[in-house]
mmCIF file of C-alpha atoms in Angstrom:
data_model
loop_
_atom_site.group_PDB
_atom_site.id
_atom_site.type_symbol
_atom_site.label_atom_id
_atom_site.label_comp_id
_atom_site.label_asym_id
_atom_site.label_seq_id
_atom_site.Cartn_x
_atom_site.Cartn_y
_atom_site.Cartn_z
ATOM 1 C CA MET I 26 3.286 18.707 -8.671
ATOM 2 C CA THR I 27 4.361 19.203 -6.043
ATOM 3 C CA ASP I 28 8.787 18.337 -5.836
ATOM 4 C CA LYS I 29 8.143 18.136 -2.052
ATOM 5 C CA ILE I 30 9.509 15.645 -0.016
ATOM 6 C CA VAL I 31 8.693 14.585 3.594
ATOM 7 C CA THR I 32 9.148 12.148 6.220
ATOM 8 C CA ALA I 33 6.169 9.534 7.929
ATOM 9 C CA GLU I 34 5.572 12.517 10.481
ATOM 10 C CA GLU I 35 5.065 14.733 8.516
ATOM 11 C CA MET I 36 2.992 12.858 6.099
ATOM 12 C CA ARG I 37 0.676 11.887 9.630
ATOM 13 C CA HIS I 38 0.281 15.574 11.201
ATOM 14 C CA TYR I 39 -0.624 15.944 6.787
ATOM 15 C CA ASP I 40 -2.963 13.275 7.181
ATOM 16 C CA SER I 41 -4.456 14.086 10.408
ATOM 17 C CA TYR I 42 -4.814 18.169 10.067
ATOM 18 C CA THR I 43 -6.609 16.772 6.851
ATOM 19 C CA ILE I 44 -9.160 14.667 9.428
ATOM 20 C CA ASN I 45 -9.246 15.540 12.280
ATOM 21 C CA THR I 46 -8.992 20.165 11.199
ATOM 22 C CA ILE I 47 -10.846 19.911 7.829
ATOM 23 C CA GLY I 48 -12.869 17.392 8.290
ATOM 24 C CA ILE I 49 -12.474 15.053 5.333
ATOM 25 C CA PRO I 50 -13.081 11.142 6.451
ATOM 26 C CA SER I 51 -9.960 9.594 6.593
ATOM 27 C CA LEU I 52 -12.326 6.292 3.964
ATOM 28 C CA VAL I 53 -12.205 9.310 1.528
ATOM 29 C CA LEU I 54 -8.729 10.416 1.815
ATOM 30 C CA MET I 55 -8.283 6.202 1.557
ATOM 31 C CA GLU I 56 -10.235 5.722 -1.575
ATOM 32 C CA ARG I 57 -8.624 8.513 -3.639
ATOM 33 C CA ALA I 58 -5.352 7.178 -2.890
ATOM 34 C CA THR I 59 -6.751 3.790 -3.707
ATOM 35 C CA LEU I 60 -8.440 4.506 -7.032
ATOM 36 C CA ALA I 61 -4.771 6.272 -7.670
ATOM 37 C CA VAL I 62 -3.180 2.287 -7.185
ATOM 38 C CA ARG I 63 -6.271 1.483 -9.009
ATOM 39 C CA ASP I 64 -5.484 3.080 -11.859
ATOM 40 C CA GLU I 65 -1.613 3.188 -12.051
ATOM 41 C CA ILE I 66 -2.048 -0.840 -12.579
ATOM 42 C CA LEU I 67 -3.912 -0.963 -14.711
ATOM 43 C CA HIS I 68 -2.623 1.517 -17.019
ATOM 44 C CA ALA I 69 0.925 0.271 -16.818
ATOM 45 C CA PHE I 70 0.413 -3.121 -16.613
ATOM 46 C CA PRO I 71 -2.735 -4.331 -18.395
ATOM 47 C CA ILE I 72 -1.116 -7.744 -19.510
ATOM 48 C CA ALA I 73 -0.009 -8.537 -16.141
ATOM 49 C CA LEU I 74 -3.095 -8.709 -14.482
ATOM 50 C CA LYS I 75 -4.476 -12.450 -14.686
ATOM 51 C CA ASP I 76 -3.786 -13.401 -11.691
ATOM 52 C CA VAL I 77 -3.463 -10.489 -8.887
ATOM 53 C CA VAL I 78 -2.734 -11.023 -5.437
ATOM 54 C CA VAL I 79 -3.088 -8.177 -2.566
ATOM 55 C CA VAL I 80 -0.653 -9.033 0.257
ATOM 56 C CA ALA I 81 -2.523 -7.125 3.238
ATOM 57 C CA GLY I 82 -0.700 -6.573 6.068
ATOM 58 C CA SER I 83 -3.320 -5.846 9.227
ATOM 59 C CA GLY I 84 -3.240 -1.537 10.074
ATOM 60 C CA ASN I 85 -3.876 1.218 7.226
ATOM 61 C CA ASN I 86 -2.071 0.036 4.399
ATOM 62 C CA GLY I 87 -3.250 -3.238 4.618
ATOM 63 C CA GLY I 88 -7.037 -1.191 4.281
ATOM 64 C CA ASP I 89 -5.727 0.188 1.292
ATOM 65 C CA GLY I 90 -4.488 -2.533 0.153
ATOM 66 C CA ILE I 91 -7.909 -4.767 0.149
ATOM 67 C CA ALA I 92 -10.254 -0.998 -1.271
ATOM 68 C CA ILE I 93 -7.347 -2.010 -3.973
ATOM 69 C CA ALA I 94 -8.292 -5.326 -4.404
ATOM 70 C CA ARG I 95 -11.990 -4.121 -4.321
ATOM 71 C CA LEU I 96 -11.301 -1.525 -6.916
ATOM 72 C CA LEU I 97 -9.897 -4.376 -9.024
ATOM 73 C CA HIS I 98 -12.131 -7.202 -8.510
ATOM 74 C CA ILE I 99 -15.296 -4.409 -9.476
ATOM 75 C CA ALA I 100 -13.208 -3.595 -12.876
ATOM 76 C CA GLY I 101 -13.132 -8.029 -13.794
ATOM 77 C CA VAL I 102 -9.494 -8.687 -12.947
ATOM 78 C CA HIS I 103 -9.203 -11.368 -11.088
ATOM 79 C CA VAL I 104 -7.641 -10.723 -7.401
ATOM 80 C CA THR I 105 -7.136 -12.413 -4.154
ATOM 81 C CA ILE I 106 -6.308 -11.268 -0.687
ATOM 82 C CA LEU I 107 -3.648 -12.499 0.402
ATOM 83 C CA ASN I 108 -3.385 -11.898 4.808
ATOM 84 C CA VAL I 109 -0.697 -11.025 6.734
ATOM 85 C CA GLY I 110 -0.351 -10.004 10.717
ATOM 86 C CA ASN I 111 -2.676 -10.081 13.369
ATOM 87 C CA PRO I 112 -6.379 -9.543 12.694
ATOM 88 C CA LYS I 113 -7.192 -8.844 16.186
ATOM 89 C CA HIS I 114 -4.988 -5.317 15.374
ATOM 90 C CA ALA I 115 -6.442 -4.931 12.801
ATOM 91 C CA SER I 116 -7.420 -0.933 12.214
ATOM 92 C CA ALA I 117 -10.814 0.525 11.838
ATOM 93 C CA GLU I 118 -10.808 0.962 8.501
ATOM 94 C CA HIS I 119 -8.847 -1.982 7.692
ATOM 95 C CA GLN I 120 -12.238 -3.443 9.611
ATOM 96 C CA ILE I 121 -14.569 -1.541 7.603
ATOM 97 C CA GLN I 122 -13.112 -2.652 4.346
ATOM 98 C CA GLU I 123 -12.698 -5.957 4.897
ATOM 99 C CA LYS I 124 -16.148 -6.056 5.366
ATOM 100 C CA ILE I 125 -17.405 -4.497 2.223
ATOM 101 C CA ALA I 126 -14.441 -7.361 0.357
ATOM 102 C CA HIS I 127 -16.841 -10.006 1.935
ATOM 103 C CA TYR I 128 -19.954 -8.486 0.708
ATOM 104 C CA TYR I 129 -18.212 -8.878 -3.082
ATOM 105 C CA GLN I 130 -17.072 -11.822 -1.848
ATOM 106 C CA ILE I 131 -13.233 -11.363 -2.495
ATOM 107 C CA PRO I 132 -11.249 -14.406 -2.138
ATOM 108 C CA GLU I 133 -9.405 -14.310 1.062
ATOM 109 C CA THR I 134 -6.004 -16.564 2.476
ATOM 110 C CA SER I 135 -3.400 -16.349 4.863
ATOM 111 C CA ASP I 136 -1.212 -19.465 1.976
ATOM 112 C CA LEU I 137 1.586 -18.180 1.472
ATOM 113 C CA ALA I 138 1.716 -20.386 -1.689
ATOM 114 C CA VAL I 139 -1.149 -17.592 -3.174
ATOM 115 C CA LEU I 140 1.580 -16.155 -4.701
ATOM 116 C CA ASN I 141 3.166 -19.008 -6.502
ATOM 117 C CA LYS I 142 1.380 -18.578 -9.475
ATOM 118 C CA ALA I 143 0.688 -13.682 -8.791
ATOM 119 C CA THR I 144 1.420 -12.514 -11.784
ATOM 120 C CA LEU I 145 1.201 -9.787 -10.223
ATOM 121 C CA ILE I 146 2.222 -8.275 -6.769
ATOM 122 C CA VAL I 147 0.587 -5.109 -4.598
ATOM 123 C CA ASP I 148 2.604 -4.344 -1.269
ATOM 124 C CA ALA I 149 0.558 -3.253 1.766
ATOM 125 C CA MET I 150 1.567 -4.856 4.064
ATOM 126 C CA PHE I 151 3.654 -1.596 6.262
ATOM 127 C CA GLY I 152 3.219 1.345 4.651
ATOM 128 C CA ILE I 153 5.012 4.372 6.142
ATOM 129 C CA GLY I 154 5.467 3.070 10.157
ATOM 130 C CA ILE I 155 8.095 0.516 10.248
ATOM 131 C CA ASP I 156 10.883 1.762 12.296
ATOM 132 C CA ARG I 157 12.347 -1.811 13.579
ATOM 133 C CA ALA I 158 13.695 -4.861 11.654
ATOM 134 C CA VAL I 159 11.053 -7.084 9.659
ATOM 135 C CA LYS I 160 11.028 -10.695 11.642
ATOM 136 C CA GLY I 161 8.797 -13.622 11.475
ATOM 137 C CA ALA I 162 5.368 -13.683 9.152
ATOM 138 C CA TYR I 163 6.115 -10.261 7.314
ATOM 139 C CA ALA I 164 9.792 -11.341 6.526
ATOM 140 C CA ASP I 165 8.800 -14.091 4.840
ATOM 141 C CA ALA I 166 5.895 -12.660 2.914
ATOM 142 C CA ILE I 167 8.087 -10.391 1.715
ATOM 143 C CA ASN I 168 10.720 -12.945 0.360
ATOM 144 C CA ALA I 169 8.223 -15.216 -0.420
ATOM 145 C CA ILE I 170 6.764 -11.765 -2.714
ATOM 146 C CA ASN I 171 10.751 -11.604 -4.050
ATOM 147 C CA ASN I 172 11.197 -14.905 -5.265
ATOM 148 C CA THR I 173 8.283 -14.914 -7.831
ATOM 149 C CA ASP I 174 8.510 -13.430 -10.867
ATOM 150 C CA ALA I 175 6.026 -11.826 -10.574
ATOM 151 C CA VAL I 176 5.114 -7.480 -11.244
ATOM 152 C CA VAL I 177 5.226 -5.875 -7.636
ATOM 153 C CA VAL I 178 2.754 -2.931 -7.168
ATOM 154 C CA ALA I 179 4.155 -0.954 -3.388
ATOM 155 C CA VAL I 180 1.639 1.078 -1.646
ATOM 156 C CA ASP I 181 3.053 4.376 -0.484
ATOM 157 C CA MET I 182 6.695 2.497 0.441
ATOM 158 C CA PRO I 183 7.929 -0.506 -0.335
ATOM 159 C CA SER I 184 7.025 -2.940 2.990
ATOM 160 C CA GLY I 185 10.627 -3.063 5.489
ATOM 161 C CA VAL I 186 12.029 0.338 3.920
ATOM 162 C CA ASN I 187 12.332 3.111 6.912
ATOM 163 C CA THR I 188 9.932 6.053 5.509
ATOM 164 C CA ASP I 189 12.667 8.727 7.107
ATOM 165 C CA THR I 190 16.290 6.945 6.016
ATOM 166 C CA GLY I 191 15.459 4.207 3.084
ATOM 167 C CA GLU I 192 16.898 1.534 5.046
ATOM 168 C CA VAL I 193 15.837 -1.471 4.014
ATOM 169 C CA MET I 194 14.851 -3.233 7.867
ATOM 170 C CA GLY I 195 16.290 -6.475 7.424
ATOM 171 C CA THR I 196 14.567 -7.134 4.656
ATOM 172 C CA ALA I 197 11.990 -5.563 2.042
ATOM 173 C CA VAL I 198 10.267 -6.290 -1.334
ATOM 174 C CA LYS I 199 11.252 -5.654 -4.417
ATOM 175 C CA ALA I 200 9.455 -3.003 -6.071
ATOM 176 C CA THR I 201 8.701 -2.425 -9.571
ATOM 177 C CA THR I 202 6.709 0.232 -8.917
ATOM 178 C CA THR I 203 6.057 2.336 -5.607
ATOM 179 C CA VAL I 204 2.642 4.656 -5.556
ATOM 180 C CA THR I 205 3.740 6.773 -2.793
ATOM 181 C CA PHE I 206 0.080 8.535 -1.609
ATOM 182 C CA ALA I 207 0.562 13.342 -1.900
ATOM 183 C CA TYR I 208 4.348 13.431 -1.405
ATOM 184 C CA ASN I 209 7.096 11.354 -1.684
ATOM 185 C CA LYS I 210 8.785 10.381 0.607
ATOM 186 C CA VAL I 211 13.062 10.497 2.218
ATOM 187 C CA GLY I 212 12.922 7.809 2.143
ATOM 188 C CA LEU I 213 11.895 7.117 -1.364
ATOM 189 C CA THR I 214 15.549 8.467 -2.554
ATOM 190 C CA LYS I 215 18.110 7.470 -0.623
ATOM 191 C CA ASN I 216 20.051 4.743 0.480
ATOM 192 C CA GLY I 217 18.599 0.572 -0.336
ATOM 193 C CA GLY I 218 15.308 3.018 -0.791
ATOM 194 C CA LYS I 219 15.731 4.550 -3.791
ATOM 195 C CA ASP I 220 16.440 1.070 -5.127
ATOM 196 C CA TYR I 221 13.745 -0.822 -4.347
ATOM 197 C CA ALA I 222 10.620 1.931 -4.618
ATOM 198 C CA GLY I 223 12.094 0.844 -8.356
ATOM 199 C CA ASN I 224 9.892 3.255 -11.085
ATOM 200 C CA VAL I 225 8.150 5.981 -8.535
ATOM 201 C CA VAL I 226 4.983 7.682 -8.134
ATOM 202 C CA VAL I 227 3.385 10.040 -6.416
ATOM 203 C CA ALA I 228 -0.382 10.624 -6.323
ATOM 204 C CA ASN I 229 -1.098 13.979 -5.201
ATOM 205 C CA ASP I 230 -4.192 14.436 -5.832
ATOM 206 C CA MET I 231 -5.018 13.204 -2.688
ATOM 207 C CA GLY I 232 -6.870 15.835 -0.956
ATOM 208 C CA THR I 233 -4.306 16.236 2.008
ATOM 209 C CA TYR I 234 -3.310 19.170 2.732
ATOM 210 C CA ALA I 235 0.577 20.600 3.819
ATOM 211 C CA VAL I 236 0.332 23.184 6.914
ATOM 212 C CA ASP I 237 3.461 22.810 8.786
#
């Protein structure tokens, strides 16, 4: 276990090197990351699995969320995907995960009311990319998540927390646990990020290589 703490830029560099230079496909890294989140959910929160809602943005973090929904569904968990954001902006990996989720017939909605009965919420909106204030539908979704009594598991970063500073960008998800990938992030260790992250689990068997 490494105690290395990285910035968003460093993490992007390591991912890019792993994918483009070493040749591990991004979908393989994504699957390993999402298996780690699935394991944490099943092992840490077995009594909160009655009604799981995965809140998925349109980027790769949302793609992670959709993959997590599939893995939980295969494990026999009742799970719904709540889509937030513009599907026209979906990343390539996100589109692939979406296609697979359709095959598994996992229910999807864009109605925030689905959060009202959630026992566990997976926050997969932003990941490490956020650098401006959260607005619109995303802010509405974050506030709705924070208004529930559900266990909240954030994927990589709580949505709305700046990866490099820990600053809350207008509003942010208050997580019970954050499963962050490969290395801990600076923003999970300081300022608001430390409080919003909850318990930080570093999923450090991703296969991502740190090369400077």
